[in-house]
C-alpha positions as CSV (number, residue, x, y, z in Angstrom):
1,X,-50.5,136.4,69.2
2,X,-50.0,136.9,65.5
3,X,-50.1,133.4,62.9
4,X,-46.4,134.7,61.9
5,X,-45.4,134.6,65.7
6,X,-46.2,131.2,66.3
7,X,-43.5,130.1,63.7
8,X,-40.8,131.4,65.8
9,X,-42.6,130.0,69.6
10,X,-42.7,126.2,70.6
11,X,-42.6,125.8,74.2
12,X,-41.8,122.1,74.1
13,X,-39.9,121.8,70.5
14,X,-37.3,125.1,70.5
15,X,-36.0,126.9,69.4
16,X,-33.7,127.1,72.6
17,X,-32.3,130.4,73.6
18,X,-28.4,130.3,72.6
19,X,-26.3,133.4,72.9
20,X,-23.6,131.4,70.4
21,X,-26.5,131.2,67.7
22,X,-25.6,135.0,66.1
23,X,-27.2,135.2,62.3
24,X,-24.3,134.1,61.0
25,X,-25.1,130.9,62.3
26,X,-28.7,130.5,62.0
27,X,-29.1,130.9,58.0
28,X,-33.4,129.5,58.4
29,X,-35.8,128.6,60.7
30,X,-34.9,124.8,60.6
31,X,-31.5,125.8,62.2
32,X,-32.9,127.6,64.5
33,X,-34.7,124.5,65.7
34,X,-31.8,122.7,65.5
35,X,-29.6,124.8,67.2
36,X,-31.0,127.8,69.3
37,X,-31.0,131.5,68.8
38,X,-30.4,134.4,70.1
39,X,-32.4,137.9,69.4
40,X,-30.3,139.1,66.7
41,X,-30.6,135.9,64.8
42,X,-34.3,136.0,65.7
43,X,-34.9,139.0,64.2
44,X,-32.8,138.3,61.2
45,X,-35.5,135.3,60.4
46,X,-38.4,136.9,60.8
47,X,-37.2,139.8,58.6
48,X,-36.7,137.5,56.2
49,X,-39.9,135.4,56.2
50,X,-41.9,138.7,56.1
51,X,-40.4,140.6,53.6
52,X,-37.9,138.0,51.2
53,X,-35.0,140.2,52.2
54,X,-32.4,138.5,54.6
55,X,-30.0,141.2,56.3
56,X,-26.2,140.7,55.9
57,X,-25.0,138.5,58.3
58,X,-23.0,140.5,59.9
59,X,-25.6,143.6,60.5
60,X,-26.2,142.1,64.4
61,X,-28.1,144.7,67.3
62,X,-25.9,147.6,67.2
63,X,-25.6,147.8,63.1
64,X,-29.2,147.5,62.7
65,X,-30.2,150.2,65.4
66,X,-28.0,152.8,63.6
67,X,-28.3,151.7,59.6
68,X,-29.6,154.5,57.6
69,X,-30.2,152.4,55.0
70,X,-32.4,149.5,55.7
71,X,-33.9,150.8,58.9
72,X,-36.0,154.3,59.6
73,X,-37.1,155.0,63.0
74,X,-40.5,154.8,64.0
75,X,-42.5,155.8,67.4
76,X,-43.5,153.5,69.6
77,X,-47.4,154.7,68.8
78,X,-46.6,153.8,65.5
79,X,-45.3,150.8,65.3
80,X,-46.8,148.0,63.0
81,X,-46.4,144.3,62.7
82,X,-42.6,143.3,62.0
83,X,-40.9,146.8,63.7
84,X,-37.7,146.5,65.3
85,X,-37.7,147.4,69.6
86,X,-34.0,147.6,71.1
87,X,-34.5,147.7,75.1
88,X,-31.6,149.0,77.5
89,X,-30.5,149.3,81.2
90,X,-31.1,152.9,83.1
91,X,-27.6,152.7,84.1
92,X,-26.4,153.1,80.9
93,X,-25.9,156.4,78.6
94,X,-28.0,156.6,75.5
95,X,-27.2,155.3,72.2
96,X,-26.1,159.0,70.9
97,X,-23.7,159.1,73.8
98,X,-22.5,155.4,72.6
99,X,-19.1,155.3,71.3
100,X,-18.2,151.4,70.1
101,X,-15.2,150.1,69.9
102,X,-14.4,147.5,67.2
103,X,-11.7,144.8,67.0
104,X,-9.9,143.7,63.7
105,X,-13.0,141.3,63.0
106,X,-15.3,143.9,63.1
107,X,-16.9,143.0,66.4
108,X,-17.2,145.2,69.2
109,X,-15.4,145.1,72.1
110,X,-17.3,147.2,74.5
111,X,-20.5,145.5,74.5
112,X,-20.4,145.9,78.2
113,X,-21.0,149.6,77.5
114,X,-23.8,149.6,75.2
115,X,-26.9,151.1,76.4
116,X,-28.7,148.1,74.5
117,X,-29.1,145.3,75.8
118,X,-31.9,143.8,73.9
119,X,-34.2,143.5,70.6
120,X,-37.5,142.0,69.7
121,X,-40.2,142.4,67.3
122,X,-43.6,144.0,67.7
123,X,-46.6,141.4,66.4
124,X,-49.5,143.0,67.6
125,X,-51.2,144.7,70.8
126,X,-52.0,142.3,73.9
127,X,-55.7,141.5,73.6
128,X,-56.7,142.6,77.1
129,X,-54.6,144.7,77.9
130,X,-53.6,146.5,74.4
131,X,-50.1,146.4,75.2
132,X,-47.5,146.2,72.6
133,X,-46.9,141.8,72.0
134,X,-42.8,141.6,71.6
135,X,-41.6,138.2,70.5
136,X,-37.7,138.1,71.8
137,X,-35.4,135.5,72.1
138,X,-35.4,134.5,76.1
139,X,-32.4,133.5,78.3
140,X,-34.7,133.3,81.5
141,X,-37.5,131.7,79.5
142,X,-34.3,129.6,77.7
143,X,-36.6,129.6,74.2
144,X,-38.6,132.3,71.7
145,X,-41.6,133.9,73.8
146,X,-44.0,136.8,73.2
147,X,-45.2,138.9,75.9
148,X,-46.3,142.5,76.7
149,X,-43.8,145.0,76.4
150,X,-44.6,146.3,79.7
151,X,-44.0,142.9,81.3
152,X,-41.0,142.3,79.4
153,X,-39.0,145.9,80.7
154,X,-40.0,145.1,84.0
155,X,-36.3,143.7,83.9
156,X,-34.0,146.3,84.9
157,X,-31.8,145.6,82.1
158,X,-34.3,146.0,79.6
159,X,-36.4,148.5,81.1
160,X,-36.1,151.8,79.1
161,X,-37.0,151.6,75.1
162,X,-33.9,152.7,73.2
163,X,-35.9,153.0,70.1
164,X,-38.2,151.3,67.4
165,X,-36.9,150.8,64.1
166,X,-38.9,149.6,60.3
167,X,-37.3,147.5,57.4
168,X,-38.0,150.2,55.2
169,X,-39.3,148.2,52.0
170,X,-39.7,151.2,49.9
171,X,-36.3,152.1,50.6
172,X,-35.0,148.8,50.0
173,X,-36.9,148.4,46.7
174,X,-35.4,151.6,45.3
175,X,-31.9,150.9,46.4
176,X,-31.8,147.0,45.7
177,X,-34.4,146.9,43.1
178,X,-35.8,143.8,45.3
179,X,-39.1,143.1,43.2
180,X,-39.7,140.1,45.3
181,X,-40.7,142.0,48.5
182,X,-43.6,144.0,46.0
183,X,-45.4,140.8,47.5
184,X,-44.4,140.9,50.9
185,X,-47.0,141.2,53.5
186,X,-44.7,144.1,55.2
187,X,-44.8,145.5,52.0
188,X,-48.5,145.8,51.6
189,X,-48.2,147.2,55.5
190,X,-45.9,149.7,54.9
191,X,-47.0,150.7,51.9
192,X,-50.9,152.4,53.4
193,X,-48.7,155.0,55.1
């Protein structure tokens, strides 16, 4: 597994799976120890400690999937360390067909709906079996894990890839003028293609 990776994995010290523990609530890694997770905060952190750029709080699995601005898509052949993978349930339609539904807070209210279910982050291929290594934030395991993609959408509700999405640091750069993630180790990934 990637040295980045192991920041976010402890088996016996947390960070605990919790579904209340959205980025809002989780502003660093120590609160994440402290308090769980859940993949949307997960993601949120290790954004940030790769590139220096922390997402708004409220940009949570649904807002990042479709944000032209921060995100590009990428295929799944492509992906490099820090890429975004949303995973979704057969029984739903696909994102295009999608249509949320937002309350007065901004939060939507047809979750149920949504054809994702699911995000993690890409660190690296499987050793043995060169399989994509997706950290996520686990209810069944109840902590962070990283395991092969193709073990991880043996789950029903996480078996079809609804797409693979890149902090786009050039982009952001432009846009932001954020010359702090010119040192960024994304950065320096993104930046050979």
């Amino acid at each position: 597994m990637n040295r980045q990776a192991n920041l976010y994995v402890d088996p016996y010290m947390g960070p605990e799976y919790n579904s209340s523990q959205v980025p809002a609530q989780v502003p660093d890694l120590e609160a994440a120890f402290k308090y769980g997770n859940d993949c949307q905060a997960l993601i949120h952190l290790w954004l940030e400690n790769l590139t220096g750029f922390r997402l708004p709080s409220n940009m949570l699995c649904y807002e990042m999937f479709n944000d032209p601005i921060f995100f590009r898509t990428v295929q799944e052949e492509d992906m490099i360390l820090g890429d975004v993978v949303w995973l979704g349930s057969p029984d739903k339609s696909s994102m295009a067909e999608y249509t949320p539904v937002f309350d007065a807070n901004g939060q939507i209210t047809n979750w149920d709906e949504c054809p994702i279910n699911h995000m993690g982050i890409y660190t690296g291929k499987d050793a043995w079996h060169k399989d994509p290594k997706i950290l996520h934030a686990s209810a069944a395991e109840g902590n962070n894990v990283a395991e092969p993609l193709s073990r991880l959408m043996r789950y029903r509700n996480y078996s079809v890839l609804q797409g693979v999405r890149r902090l786009d640091t050039q982009r952001l750069i432009k846009r932001l003028g954020l010359q702090a993630m010119l040192e960024s180790p994304l950065f320096k990934l993104t930046d050979m293609y």
